[in-house]
Amino acid sequence: MIGTGYVGLVSGACFSDFGHDVVCVDKDARKIELLHQNVMPIYEPGLAELVASNVQAGRLSFTTDLAEGVKGADAVFIAVGTPSRRGDGHADLSYVFAAAEEIVAALDGPAVIVTKSTVPVGTGDEVERIVERIAPDKGITVVSNPEFLREGAAIEDFKHPDRVVVGSEDERASEVMRGVYRPLSLNQSAPVMFTGRRTAELIKYAANAFLAVKITFINEIADLCEQVGADVQEVSRGIGMDNRIGRKFLNAGPGYGGSCFPKDTLALLKTADDAESPLRIVEATVQVNESRKRAMGRKVIKAMGGEVRGKTVAILGLTFKPNTDDMRDAPSIAIIQTLQDAGANVKAFDPEGVEQAKLVIKNVEFAASPYAAAEGADALVIVTEWDAFRALDLNRMKSLLNQPLLIDLRNIYPAAEAERAGLQLVGVGKPRQDSNG
Ligand code: UGA
């Protein structure tokens, strides 16, 4: 497994838990050193335990030496980062190709190179050209095996996926991949779907783009709900019970963030552009989501009466979603920026994300608890729906706040509960109290 980021480390740990022998390789010596001490470089529930037990069982090891790591491997997974290339939104594939070259040079016999990183259509072909250039006679084949796990639920998603997609143009390679995923089909939890390599590469982008569209659709419906006095949570339920639509990913909120949707939608648009086959729905989604984040900052300002200079806002939740320390493209960044631009002071609490947050947001006072954040603040804003925020003592919050205002951008509090505590509640896509009759 080349790369010990989210996908690489979780996949490596889970494959070893299936009983395979796994070596995880990373160039970053500090990361490997930490992993040797069973310190995880990322926050992911259950990961440290899974890594420890498989290291102990002798199935999982870590090294910085790629040549050593791939020796004798049946399959070598490339799970390195594919960030957005600065300037044009294209996925930066330099890490993928560099890894591929090293792998091909180091392999000592037939093996399958598997791209697990999210890579644009045609990347497998490029990797194959590297094989042909460096070592055409070693019997190396190239397949695509995109990963669909979510941060925060990564182990569960890996072990119980809705499907596994393998893009292969070679029967022997497909056989190796069947072997790799056999433990999953044994517990009958996942159909493994074999398809062409380019198709597999596109499935990954199409899936992420579709989910981004779904979220953005419900976010715009939420805005409409506010104007016409409807409730977006009930609209979601009402449409989601239709199996053709499905309930998931219909939670309105401050916009999607993270390391995947923002980057992958942009990369897909580039692919579409290059192919002269526009994806207008995805284009609109990217634009709507981008402007939504600052719009949420303005929503807070409006709820606070339109003037926030010198006022204090308490923010609960900074990471782009719960159960991760990941701050990449988190809506909290733009929301806080908007508030600060308008002259507000910001206090914030996050259960796991503060260290990462400090790298991307400035002039924020970090509090030690949700209550410490609320103390003396003129509004309390829930940005990320951590479980720890689902059962706050609202009466205590009311007594700590300077103004009894709760702005719940994830709709986790019912109006009645806030009302009982004497808090004014502003949600997303909720009928205004006055339009309720
Ligand atoms: C996403 C996909 O869900 C995974 O299937 C995929 O493997 C991964 O990208 C990837 O390409 O590596 P992830 O970015 O970890 O996973 O997080 P999600 O749970 O999908 O959430 C993404 C964003 O959408 C978050 O900001 C979340 O708050 C937001 N969201 C999600 C909503 O606003 N509403 C929803 O109903 C669902």
mmCIF file with all atom_site columns, C-alpha atoms in Angstrom, residues 8 14 20 22 27 45 47 54 60 62 79 118 153 166 180-181 185 205 207 211 222 225 253 296 311 315 406 416:
data_model
loop_
_atom_site.group_PDB
_atom_site.id
_atom_site.type_symbol
_atom_site.label_atom_id
_atom_site.label_alt_id
_atom_site.label_comp_id
_atom_site.label_asym_id
_atom_site.label_entity_id
_atom_site.label_seq_id
_atom_site.pdbx_PDB_ins_code
_atom_site.Cartn_x
_atom_site.Cartn_y
_atom_site.Cartn_z
_atom_site.occupancy
_atom_site.B_iso_or_equiv
_atom_site.pdbx_formal_charge
_atom_site.auth_seq_id
_atom_site.auth_comp_id
_atom_site.auth_asym_id
_atom_site.auth_atom_id
_atom_site.pdbx_PDB_model_num
ATOM 1  C CA . GLY A 1 8   ? -4.064  4.129   2.215   1.00 0.00 ? 8   GLY A CA 1
ATOM 2  C CA . CYS A 1 14  ? -8.562  -3.395  6.722   1.00 0.00 ? 14  CYS A CA 1
ATOM 3  C CA . HIS A 1 20  ? -3.696  -10.484 3.880   1.00 0.00 ? 20  HIS A CA 1
ATOM 4  C CA . VAL A 1 22  ? 0.196   -5.801  4.045   1.00 0.00 ? 22  VAL A CA 1
ATOM 5  C CA . LYS A 1 27  ? 8.006   8.656   2.087   1.00 0.00 ? 27  LYS A CA 1
ATOM 6  C CA . PRO A 1 45  ? -12.495 6.131   15.107  1.00 0.00 ? 45  PRO A CA 1
ATOM 7  C CA . LEU A 1 47  ? -8.177  2.892   13.464  1.00 0.00 ? 47  LEU A CA 1
ATOM 8  C CA . ASN A 1 54  ? -2.842  -6.451  12.946  1.00 0.00 ? 54  ASN A CA 1
ATOM 9  C CA . LEU A 1 60  ? 0.778   -5.336  8.933   1.00 0.00 ? 60  LEU A CA 1
ATOM 10 C CA . PHE A 1 62  ? 5.278   0.059   7.862   1.00 0.00 ? 62  PHE A CA 1
ATOM 11 C CA . ALA A 1 79  ? -3.116  5.505   -2.522  1.00 0.00 ? 79  ALA A CA 1
ATOM 12 C CA . THR A 1 118 ? -9.076  9.167   -7.118  1.00 0.00 ? 118 THR A CA 1
ATOM 13 C CA . ALA A 1 153 ? -16.888 6.035   9.099   1.00 0.00 ? 153 ALA A CA 1
ATOM 14 C CA . VAL A 1 166 ? -12.651 -2.944  -10.205 1.00 0.00 ? 166 VAL A CA 1
ATOM 15 C CA . VAL A 1 180 ? -7.908  -9.549  -2.594  1.00 0.00 ? 180 VAL A CA 1
ATOM 16 C CA . TYR A 1 181 ? -11.635 -8.922  -2.044  1.00 0.00 ? 181 TYR A CA 1
ATOM 17 C CA . SER A 1 185 ? -17.741 -11.616 -0.757  1.00 0.00 ? 185 SER A CA 1
ATOM 18 C CA . TYR A 1 205 ? -16.071 10.931  -10.045 1.00 0.00 ? 205 TYR A CA 1
ATOM 19 C CA . ALA A 1 207 ? -20.540 9.090   -7.653  1.00 0.00 ? 207 ALA A CA 1
ATOM 20 C CA . LEU A 1 211 ? -23.698 13.196  -4.059  1.00 0.00 ? 211 LEU A CA 1
ATOM 21 C CA . ALA A 1 222 ? -33.837 24.745  2.078   1.00 0.00 ? 222 ALA A CA 1
ATOM 22 C CA . CYS A 1 225 ? -38.378 26.592  2.319   1.00 0.00 ? 225 CYS A CA 1
ATOM 23 C CA . GLY A 1 253 ? -26.564 22.451  5.930   1.00 0.00 ? 253 GLY A CA 1
ATOM 24 C CA . MET A 1 296 ? -24.125 31.133  5.916   1.00 0.00 ? 296 MET A CA 1
ATOM 25 C CA . LYS A 1 311 ? -20.096 41.338  19.129  1.00 0.00 ? 311 LYS A CA 1
ATOM 26 C CA . ILE A 1 315 ? -18.912 28.559  16.876  1.00 0.00 ? 315 ILE A CA 1
ATOM 27 C CA . LEU A 1 406 ? -29.000 29.580  18.785  1.00 0.00 ? 406 LEU A CA 1
ATOM 28 C CA . ALA A 1 416 ? -39.631 23.079  20.949  1.00 0.00 ? 416 ALA A CA 1
#
